[in-house]
Coordinates of C-alpha atoms in Angstrom, one line a residue:
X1 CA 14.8 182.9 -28.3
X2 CA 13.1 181.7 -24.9
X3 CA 14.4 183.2 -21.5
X4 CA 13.3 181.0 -18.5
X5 CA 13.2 182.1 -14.6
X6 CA 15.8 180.0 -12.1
X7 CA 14.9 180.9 -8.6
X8 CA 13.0 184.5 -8.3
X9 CA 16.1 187.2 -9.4
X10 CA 17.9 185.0 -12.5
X11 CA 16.8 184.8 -16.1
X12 CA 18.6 183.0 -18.4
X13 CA 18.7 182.1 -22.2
X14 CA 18.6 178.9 -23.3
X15 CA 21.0 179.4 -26.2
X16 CA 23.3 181.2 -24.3
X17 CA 23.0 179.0 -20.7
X18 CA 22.0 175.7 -21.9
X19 CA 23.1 172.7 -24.2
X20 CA 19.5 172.8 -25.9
X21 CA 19.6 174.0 -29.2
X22 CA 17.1 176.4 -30.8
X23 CA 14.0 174.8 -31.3
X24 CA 13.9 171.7 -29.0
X25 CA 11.3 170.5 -27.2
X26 CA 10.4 171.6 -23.8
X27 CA 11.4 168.2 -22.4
X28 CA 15.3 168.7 -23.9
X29 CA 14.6 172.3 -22.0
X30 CA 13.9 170.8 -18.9
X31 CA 16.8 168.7 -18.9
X32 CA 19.4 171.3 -19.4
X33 CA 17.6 173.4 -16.8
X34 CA 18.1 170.5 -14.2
X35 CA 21.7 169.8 -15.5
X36 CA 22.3 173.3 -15.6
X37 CA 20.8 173.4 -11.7
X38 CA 23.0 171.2 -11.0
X39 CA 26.3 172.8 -11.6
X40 CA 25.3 175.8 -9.5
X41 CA 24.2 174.2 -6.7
X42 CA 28.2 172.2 -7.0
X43 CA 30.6 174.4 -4.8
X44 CA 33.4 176.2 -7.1
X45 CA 36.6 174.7 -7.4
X46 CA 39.4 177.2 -5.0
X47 CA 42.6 178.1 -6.4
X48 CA 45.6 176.9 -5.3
X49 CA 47.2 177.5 -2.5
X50 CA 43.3 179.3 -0.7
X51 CA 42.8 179.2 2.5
X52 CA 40.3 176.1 3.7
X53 CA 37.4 176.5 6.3
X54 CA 39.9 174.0 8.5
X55 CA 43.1 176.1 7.9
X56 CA 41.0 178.9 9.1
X57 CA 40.4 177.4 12.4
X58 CA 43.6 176.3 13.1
X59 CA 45.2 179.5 12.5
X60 CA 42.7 181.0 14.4
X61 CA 43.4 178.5 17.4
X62 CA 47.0 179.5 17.3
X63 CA 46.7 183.0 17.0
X64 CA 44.9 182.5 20.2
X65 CA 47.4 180.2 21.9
X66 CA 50.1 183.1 21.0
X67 CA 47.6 186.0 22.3
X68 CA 47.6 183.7 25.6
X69 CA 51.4 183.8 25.5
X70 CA 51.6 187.3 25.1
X71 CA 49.8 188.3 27.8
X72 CA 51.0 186.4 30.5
X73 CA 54.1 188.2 29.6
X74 CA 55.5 191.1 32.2
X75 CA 56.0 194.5 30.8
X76 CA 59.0 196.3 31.3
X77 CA 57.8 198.2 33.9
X78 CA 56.8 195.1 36.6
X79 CA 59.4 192.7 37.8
X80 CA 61.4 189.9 35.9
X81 CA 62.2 186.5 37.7
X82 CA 65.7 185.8 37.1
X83 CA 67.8 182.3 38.0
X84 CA 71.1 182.2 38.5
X85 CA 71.4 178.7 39.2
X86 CA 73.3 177.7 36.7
X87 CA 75.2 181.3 36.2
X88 CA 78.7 181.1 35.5
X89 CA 81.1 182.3 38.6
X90 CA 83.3 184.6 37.9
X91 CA 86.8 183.8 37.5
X92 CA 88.2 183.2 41.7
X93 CA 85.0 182.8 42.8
X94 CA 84.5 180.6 45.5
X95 CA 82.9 177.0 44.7
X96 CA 80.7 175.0 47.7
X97 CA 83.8 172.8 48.1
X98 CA 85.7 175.8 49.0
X99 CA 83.8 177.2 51.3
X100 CA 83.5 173.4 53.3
X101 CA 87.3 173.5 53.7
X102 CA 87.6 177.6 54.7
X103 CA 84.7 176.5 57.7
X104 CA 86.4 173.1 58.8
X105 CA 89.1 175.0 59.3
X106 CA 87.7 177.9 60.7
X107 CA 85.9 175.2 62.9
X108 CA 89.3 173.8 64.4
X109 CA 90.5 177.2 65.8
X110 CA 90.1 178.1 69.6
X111 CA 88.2 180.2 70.6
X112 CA 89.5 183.2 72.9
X113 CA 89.3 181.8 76.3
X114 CA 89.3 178.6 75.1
X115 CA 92.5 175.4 75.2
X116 CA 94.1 174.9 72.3
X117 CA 95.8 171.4 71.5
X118 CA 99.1 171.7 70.0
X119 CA 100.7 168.9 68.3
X120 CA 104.7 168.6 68.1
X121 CA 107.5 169.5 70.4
X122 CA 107.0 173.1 72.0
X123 CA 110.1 174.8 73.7
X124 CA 109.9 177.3 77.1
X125 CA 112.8 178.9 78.0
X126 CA 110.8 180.8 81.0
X127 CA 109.2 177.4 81.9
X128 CA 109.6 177.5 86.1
X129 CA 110.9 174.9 87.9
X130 CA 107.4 173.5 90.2
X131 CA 104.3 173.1 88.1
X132 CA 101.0 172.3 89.6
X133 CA 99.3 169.4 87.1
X134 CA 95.5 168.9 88.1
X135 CA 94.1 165.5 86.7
X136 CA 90.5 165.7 85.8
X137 CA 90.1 162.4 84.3
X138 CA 92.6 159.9 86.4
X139 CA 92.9 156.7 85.5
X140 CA 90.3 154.0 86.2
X141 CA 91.4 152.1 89.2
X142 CA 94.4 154.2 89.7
X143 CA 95.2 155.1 93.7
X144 CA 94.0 158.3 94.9
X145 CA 93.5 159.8 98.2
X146 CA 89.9 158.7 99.0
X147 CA 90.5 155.2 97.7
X148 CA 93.6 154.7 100.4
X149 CA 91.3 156.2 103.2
X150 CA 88.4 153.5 102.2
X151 CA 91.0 151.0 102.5
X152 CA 92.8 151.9 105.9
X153 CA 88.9 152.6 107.3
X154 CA 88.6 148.8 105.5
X155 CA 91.6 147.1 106.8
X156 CA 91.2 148.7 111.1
X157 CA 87.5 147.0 110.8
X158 CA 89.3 143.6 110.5
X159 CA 90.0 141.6 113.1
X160 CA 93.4 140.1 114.3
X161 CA 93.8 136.1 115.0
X162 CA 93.4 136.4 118.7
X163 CA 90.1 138.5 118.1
X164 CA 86.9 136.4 118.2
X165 CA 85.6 135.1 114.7
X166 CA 82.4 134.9 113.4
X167 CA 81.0 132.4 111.3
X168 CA 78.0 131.0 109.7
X169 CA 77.5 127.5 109.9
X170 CA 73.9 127.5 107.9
X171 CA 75.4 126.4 104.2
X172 CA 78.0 123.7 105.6
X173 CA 77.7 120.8 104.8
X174 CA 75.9 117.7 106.7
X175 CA 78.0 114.8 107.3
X176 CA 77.6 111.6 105.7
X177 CA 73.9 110.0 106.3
X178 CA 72.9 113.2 108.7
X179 CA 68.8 113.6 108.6
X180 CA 67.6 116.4 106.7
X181 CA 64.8 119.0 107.5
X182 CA 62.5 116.6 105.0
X183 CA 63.4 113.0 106.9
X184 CA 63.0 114.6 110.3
X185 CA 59.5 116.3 108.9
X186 CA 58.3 112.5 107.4
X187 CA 59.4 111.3 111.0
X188 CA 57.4 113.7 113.1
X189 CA 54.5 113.0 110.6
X190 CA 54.3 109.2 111.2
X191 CA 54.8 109.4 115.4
X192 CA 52.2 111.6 115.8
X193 CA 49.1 110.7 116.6
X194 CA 44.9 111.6 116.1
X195 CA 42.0 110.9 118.4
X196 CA 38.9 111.5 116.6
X197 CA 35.3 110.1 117.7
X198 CA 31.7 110.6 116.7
X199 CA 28.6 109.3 115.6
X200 CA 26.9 107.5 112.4
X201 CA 23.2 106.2 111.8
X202 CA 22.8 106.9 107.8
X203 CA 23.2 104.0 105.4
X204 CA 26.1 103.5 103.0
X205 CA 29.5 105.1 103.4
X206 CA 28.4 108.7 104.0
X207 CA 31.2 111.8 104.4
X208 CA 34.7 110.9 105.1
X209 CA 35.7 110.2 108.2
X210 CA 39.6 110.7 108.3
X211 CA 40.6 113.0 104.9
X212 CA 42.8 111.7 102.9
X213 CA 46.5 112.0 103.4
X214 CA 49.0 113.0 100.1
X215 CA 50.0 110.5 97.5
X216 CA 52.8 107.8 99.1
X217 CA 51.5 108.4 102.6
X218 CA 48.6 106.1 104.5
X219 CA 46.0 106.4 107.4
X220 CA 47.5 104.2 109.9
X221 CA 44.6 102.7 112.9
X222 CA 46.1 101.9 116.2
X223 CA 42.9 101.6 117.9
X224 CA 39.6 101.4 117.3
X225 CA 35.9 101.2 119.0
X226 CA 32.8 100.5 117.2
X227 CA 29.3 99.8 119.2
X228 CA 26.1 100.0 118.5
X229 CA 24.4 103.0 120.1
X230 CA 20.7 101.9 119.0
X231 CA 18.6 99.0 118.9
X232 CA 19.4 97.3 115.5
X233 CA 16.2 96.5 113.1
X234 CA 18.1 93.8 111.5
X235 CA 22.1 92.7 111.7
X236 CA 23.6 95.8 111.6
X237 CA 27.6 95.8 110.0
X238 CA 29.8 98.5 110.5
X239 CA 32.8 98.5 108.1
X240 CA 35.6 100.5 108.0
X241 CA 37.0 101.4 104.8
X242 CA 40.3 102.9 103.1
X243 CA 38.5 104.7 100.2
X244 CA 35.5 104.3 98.8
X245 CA 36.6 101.3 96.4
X246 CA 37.2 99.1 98.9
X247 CA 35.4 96.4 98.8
X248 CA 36.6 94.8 102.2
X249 CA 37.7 97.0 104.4
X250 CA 37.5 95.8 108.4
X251 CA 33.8 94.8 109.3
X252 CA 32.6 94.9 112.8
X253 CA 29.0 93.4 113.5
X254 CA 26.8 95.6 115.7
X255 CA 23.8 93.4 116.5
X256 CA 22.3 94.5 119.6
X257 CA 23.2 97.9 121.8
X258 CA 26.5 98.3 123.3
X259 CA 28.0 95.4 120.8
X260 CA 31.0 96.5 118.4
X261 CA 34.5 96.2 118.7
X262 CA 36.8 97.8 120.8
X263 CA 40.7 97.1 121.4
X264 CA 44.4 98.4 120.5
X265 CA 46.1 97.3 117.6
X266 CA 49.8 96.2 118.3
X267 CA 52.5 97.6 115.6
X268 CA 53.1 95.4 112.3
X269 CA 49.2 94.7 112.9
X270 CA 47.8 98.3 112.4
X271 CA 45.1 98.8 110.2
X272 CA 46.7 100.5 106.9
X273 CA 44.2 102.1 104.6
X274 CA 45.8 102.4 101.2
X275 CA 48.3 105.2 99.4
X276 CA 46.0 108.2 99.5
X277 CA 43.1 106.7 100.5
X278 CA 40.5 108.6 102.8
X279 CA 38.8 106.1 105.5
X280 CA 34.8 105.8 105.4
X281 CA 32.3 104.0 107.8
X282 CA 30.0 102.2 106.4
X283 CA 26.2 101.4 107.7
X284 CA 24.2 98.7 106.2
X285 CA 21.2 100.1 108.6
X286 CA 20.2 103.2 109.8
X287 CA 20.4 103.2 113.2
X288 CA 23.0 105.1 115.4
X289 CA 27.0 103.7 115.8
X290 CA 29.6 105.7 117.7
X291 CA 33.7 105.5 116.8
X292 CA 36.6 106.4 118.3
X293 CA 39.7 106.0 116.3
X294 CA 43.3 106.6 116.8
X295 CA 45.6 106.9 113.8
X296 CA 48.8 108.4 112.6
X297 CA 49.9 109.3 108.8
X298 CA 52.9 107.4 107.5
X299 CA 54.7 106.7 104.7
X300 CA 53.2 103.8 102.4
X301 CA 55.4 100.2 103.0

């Protein structure tokens, strides 16, 4: 009976190892040698209840989990934490709530040296007769010593009815239509009066003569002189104007040297410039003018 070779070390019989019967071809030969192949190569079926490749690891991972464990473990011979938070007290033992009440109490006792308040009715039989009491908190407003010198220091300083009295007189009232500090100021303002003079020879209305006064008050003219202090080119007007807006103003003509206007202006016939207004003269040539004004500030009619 033929013996073939599987791998380099294994001989086997076909009768014995294979389904081939005696005689068979060496193509039914090869077949059972592959099938045959086959069923080694096919990992053995473990009996129940062996240990896996996976149950292996896992009891290898929790051996050294508990290895771990162990060692963190103290020996006898070093030293064990204990807690005794949560120990039972023995029996009388004395609870947090206890010992609160023992030191309130404790806290409410006088010290040596110290007062101690006693409530209640106390009886002295030895108690003598004169007892000095100091006060050291008296009673707010109460009479004492240095109060009722203040007051006899107070009432000497007075004076009697015969004495001379002073008094102020500055918060009393004003009788009925008196002039105030304002009306007398408004007065003073519109009697006085301002000189001012000078000279011109630009054309137009130039800088300001007189500046102008606060709202509700007016330039008031009570005399004037204009003349011409040059030979006019042409007809040479000088006006005199209550702001620059004004489009009329008081025009004297200037035609030759030493002609203008010069005079006093009676009252009710004053020349009044306007609420606010400041007072311009205005050239309509360039040749020289000399002023003199006289005016007072007054309250606008």
């Amino acid at each position: 009976m033929p013996n073939f070779q599987v791998g380099s070390d294994f001989f086997f019989s076909t009768a014995a190892n294979t389904d081939a019967e005696p005689g068979a071809s060496a193509e039914t030969v090869a077949t059972a040698v592959t099938t045959l192949q086959t069923r080694l190569d096919s990992p053995l079926p473990l009996p129940t209840g062996a240990a896996t490749q996976s149950t292996l690891a896992a009891i290898q991972t929790a051996l050294a989990t508990l290895q771990a464990a162990v060692d963190s473990l103290a020996t006898q011979a070093e030293t064990q934490p204990v807690s005794i938070a949560s120990l039972p007290l023995p029996t009388g033992g004395a609870t947090e709530a206890t010992l609160a009440a023992i030191q309130a109490a404790i806290g409410e006792l006088a010290l040596p040296g110290e007062t101690q308040a006693i409530a209640g009715v106390v009886s002295v039989s030895n108690f003598p007769a004169n007892q000095v009491v100091t006060v050291d908190n008296p009673i707010a407003g109460f009479f004492t010593e240095t109060t009722g010198g203040s007051l006899l220091t107070a009432t000497q300083a007075l004076t009697k009815p015969g004495d001379t009295q002073a008094i102020s007189a500055a918060a009393l009232p004003l009788p009925a239509g008196a002039a105030t500090g304002a009306k007398q100021d408004t007065q003073r303002e519109g009697v006085a009066r301002v000189r001012i003079s000078g000279t011109r020879n630009t054309v137009g209305d130039g800088t300001a003569i007189i500046a102008a006064p606060a709202t509700g008050q007016e330039v008031i003219i009570s005399h004037l002189h204009i003349q011409a202090s040059e030979a006019p080119v042409a007809l040479q007007t000088v006006t005199l104007k209550g702001g620059a807006a004004d489009s009329d103003g008081f025009p004297v003509l200037c035609d030759s040297i030493g002609n203008g206007f010069s005079g006093t202006l009676p009252q009710g016939s004053e020349l009044r410039m306007g609420d606010g207004n400041e007072v311009f003269l205005n050239l309509t040539e360039a040749t020289g003018v000399t002023y003199f004004l006289q005016y007072r500030v007054g309250a606008v009619l």
